[in-house]
Short mmCIF file of C-alpha atoms in Angstrom, two decimals:
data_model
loop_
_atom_site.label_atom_id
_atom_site.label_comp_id
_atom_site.label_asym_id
_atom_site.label_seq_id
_atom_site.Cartn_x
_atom_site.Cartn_y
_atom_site.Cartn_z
CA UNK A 70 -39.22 46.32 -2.56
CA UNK A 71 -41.70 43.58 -3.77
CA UNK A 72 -45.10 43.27 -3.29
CA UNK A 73 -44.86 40.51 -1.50
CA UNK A 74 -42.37 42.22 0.97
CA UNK A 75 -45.37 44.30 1.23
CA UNK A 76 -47.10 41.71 2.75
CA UNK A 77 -49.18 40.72 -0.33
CA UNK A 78 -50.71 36.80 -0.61
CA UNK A 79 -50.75 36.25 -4.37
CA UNK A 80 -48.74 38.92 -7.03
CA UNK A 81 -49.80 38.70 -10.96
CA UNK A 82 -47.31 40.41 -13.09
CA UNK A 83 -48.83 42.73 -15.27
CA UNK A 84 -45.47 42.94 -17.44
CA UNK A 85 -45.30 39.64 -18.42
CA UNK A 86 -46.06 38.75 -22.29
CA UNK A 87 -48.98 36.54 -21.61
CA UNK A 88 -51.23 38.71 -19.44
CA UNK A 89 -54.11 40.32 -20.28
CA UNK A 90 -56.46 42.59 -18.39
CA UNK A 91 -58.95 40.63 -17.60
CA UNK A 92 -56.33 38.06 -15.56
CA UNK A 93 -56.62 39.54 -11.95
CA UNK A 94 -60.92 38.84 -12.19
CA UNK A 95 -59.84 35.31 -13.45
CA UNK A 96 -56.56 34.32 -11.22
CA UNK A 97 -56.87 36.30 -7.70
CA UNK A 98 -60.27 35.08 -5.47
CA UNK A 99 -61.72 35.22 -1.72
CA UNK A 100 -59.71 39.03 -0.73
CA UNK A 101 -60.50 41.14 1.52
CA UNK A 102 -59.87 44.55 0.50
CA UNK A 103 -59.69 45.58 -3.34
CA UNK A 104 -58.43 49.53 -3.88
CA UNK A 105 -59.39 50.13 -7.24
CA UNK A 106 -57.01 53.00 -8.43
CA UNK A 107 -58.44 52.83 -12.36
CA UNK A 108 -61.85 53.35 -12.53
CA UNK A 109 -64.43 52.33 -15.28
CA UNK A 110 -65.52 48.18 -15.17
CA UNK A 111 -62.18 47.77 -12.65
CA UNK A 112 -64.47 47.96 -10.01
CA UNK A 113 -67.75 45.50 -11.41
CA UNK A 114 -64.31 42.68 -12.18
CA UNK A 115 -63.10 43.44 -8.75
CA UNK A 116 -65.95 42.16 -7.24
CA UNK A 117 -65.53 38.71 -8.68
CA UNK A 118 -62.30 38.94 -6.74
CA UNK A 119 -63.78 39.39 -3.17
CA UNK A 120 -65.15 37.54 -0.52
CA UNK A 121 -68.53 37.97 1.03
CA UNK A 122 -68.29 40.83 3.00
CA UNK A 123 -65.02 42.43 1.26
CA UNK A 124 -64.76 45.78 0.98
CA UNK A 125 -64.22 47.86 -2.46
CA UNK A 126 -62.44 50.97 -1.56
CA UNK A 127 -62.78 53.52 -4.98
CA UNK A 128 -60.33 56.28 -5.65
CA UNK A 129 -61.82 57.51 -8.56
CA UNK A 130 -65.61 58.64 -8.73
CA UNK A 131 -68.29 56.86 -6.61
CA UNK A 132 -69.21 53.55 -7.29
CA UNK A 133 -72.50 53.39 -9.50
CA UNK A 134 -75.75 52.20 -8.64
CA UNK A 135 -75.49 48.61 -10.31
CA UNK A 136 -72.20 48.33 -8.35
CA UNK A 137 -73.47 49.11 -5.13
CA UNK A 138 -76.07 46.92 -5.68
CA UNK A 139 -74.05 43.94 -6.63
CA UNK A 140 -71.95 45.05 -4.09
CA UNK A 141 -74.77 45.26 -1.60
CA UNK A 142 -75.93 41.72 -2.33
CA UNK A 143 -73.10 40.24 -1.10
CA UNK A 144 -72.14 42.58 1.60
CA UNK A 145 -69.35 44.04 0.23
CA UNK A 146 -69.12 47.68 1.24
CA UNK A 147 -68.01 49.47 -2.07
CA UNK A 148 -67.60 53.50 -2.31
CA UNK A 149 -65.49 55.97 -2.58
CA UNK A 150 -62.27 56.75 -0.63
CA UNK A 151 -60.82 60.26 -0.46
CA UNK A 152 -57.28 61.12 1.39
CA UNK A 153 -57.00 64.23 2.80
CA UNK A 154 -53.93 65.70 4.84
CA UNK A 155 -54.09 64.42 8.59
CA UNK A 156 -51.50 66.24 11.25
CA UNK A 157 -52.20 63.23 13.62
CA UNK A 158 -51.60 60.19 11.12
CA UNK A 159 -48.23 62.59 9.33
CA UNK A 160 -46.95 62.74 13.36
CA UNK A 161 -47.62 59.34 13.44
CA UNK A 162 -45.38 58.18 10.55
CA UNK A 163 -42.64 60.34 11.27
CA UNK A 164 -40.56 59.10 13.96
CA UNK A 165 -40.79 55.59 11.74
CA UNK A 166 -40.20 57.59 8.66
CA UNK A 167 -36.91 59.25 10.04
CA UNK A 168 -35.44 56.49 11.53
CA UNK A 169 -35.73 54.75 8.16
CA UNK A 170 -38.74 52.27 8.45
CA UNK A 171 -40.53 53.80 5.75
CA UNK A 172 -40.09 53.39 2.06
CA UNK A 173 -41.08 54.27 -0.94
CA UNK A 174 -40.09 51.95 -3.93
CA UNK A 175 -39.42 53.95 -6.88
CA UNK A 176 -40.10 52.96 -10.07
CA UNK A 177 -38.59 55.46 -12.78
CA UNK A 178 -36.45 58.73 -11.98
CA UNK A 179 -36.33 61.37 -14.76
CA UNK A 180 -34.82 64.69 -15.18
CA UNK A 181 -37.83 67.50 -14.79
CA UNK A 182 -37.56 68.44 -18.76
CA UNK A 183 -38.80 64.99 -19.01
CA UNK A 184 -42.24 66.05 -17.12
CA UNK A 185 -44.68 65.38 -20.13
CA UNK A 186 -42.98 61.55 -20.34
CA UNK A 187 -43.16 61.30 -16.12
CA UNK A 188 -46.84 61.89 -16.44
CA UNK A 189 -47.25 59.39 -19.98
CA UNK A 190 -45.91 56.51 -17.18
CA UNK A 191 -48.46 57.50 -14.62
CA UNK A 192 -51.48 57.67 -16.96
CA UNK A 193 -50.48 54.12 -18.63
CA UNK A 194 -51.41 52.17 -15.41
CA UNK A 195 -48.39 50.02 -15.89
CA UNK A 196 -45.86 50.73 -13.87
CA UNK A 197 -44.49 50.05 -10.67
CA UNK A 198 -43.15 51.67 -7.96
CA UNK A 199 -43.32 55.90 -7.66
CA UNK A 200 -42.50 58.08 -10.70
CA UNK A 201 -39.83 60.87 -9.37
CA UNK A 202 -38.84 63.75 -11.22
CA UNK A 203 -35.52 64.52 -9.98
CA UNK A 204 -34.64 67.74 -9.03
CA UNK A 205 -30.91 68.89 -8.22
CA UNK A 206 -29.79 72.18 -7.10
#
């Protein structure tokens, strides 16, 4: 499963030799919907990716008051985003789920003795696709 399968515009390869940080704020322009997953300046260089009006969804802690303000300027809505368990919207993916709709592209399986490395992966912001501990039994 690609992103663009996914139904993404414009994909930068963070894997590839030549790529810095700092390349999405300098390559990708005019979206609509940035979900900052990182945290820290992510979201101030995210804005220079949105258009007027965008919205800056944050899954780590609030957006600070210099963000909101540049945010504000430009009518981007920027704050924080928090899932929480729905019954309704888990009903509602389920029939889709079951008949095999849904999926989940995973990245790296590893045996659960290999916990401490399953958790390296996810804190390194560099990889792709889910991080499963397989468990058999």
């Amino acid at each position: 499963m690609s992103a663009v399968s996914l139904g993404a515009d414009e994909v930068i390869d963070y894997t590839e030799d030549d790529y810095t940080e700092d390349d999405f704020a300098e390559t990708v322009r005019d979206v609509d919907l940035v979900i900052d997953s990182i945290g820290g300046d992510y979201g101030t260089r995210s804005l220079r990716t949105l258009r007027d009006g965008g919205i800056l969804a944050q899954l780590k802690p609030e957006p600070d008051d210099d963000l909101s303000r540049q945010a504000g300027e430009r009518g981007i809505w920027a704050g924080f985003v928090l899932v929480e368990p729905d019954n309704a919207a888990m009903a509602t993916i389920a029939e889709p789920a079951g008949a095999g709709r849904l999926g989940a592209e995973v990245g790296t399986a590893l045996p659960p003795e290999q916990a401490a490395r399953a958790h390296e992966l996810g804190e390194s912001n560099r990889t792709t696709g889910k991080i499963v501990c397989s468990v058999t039994g």
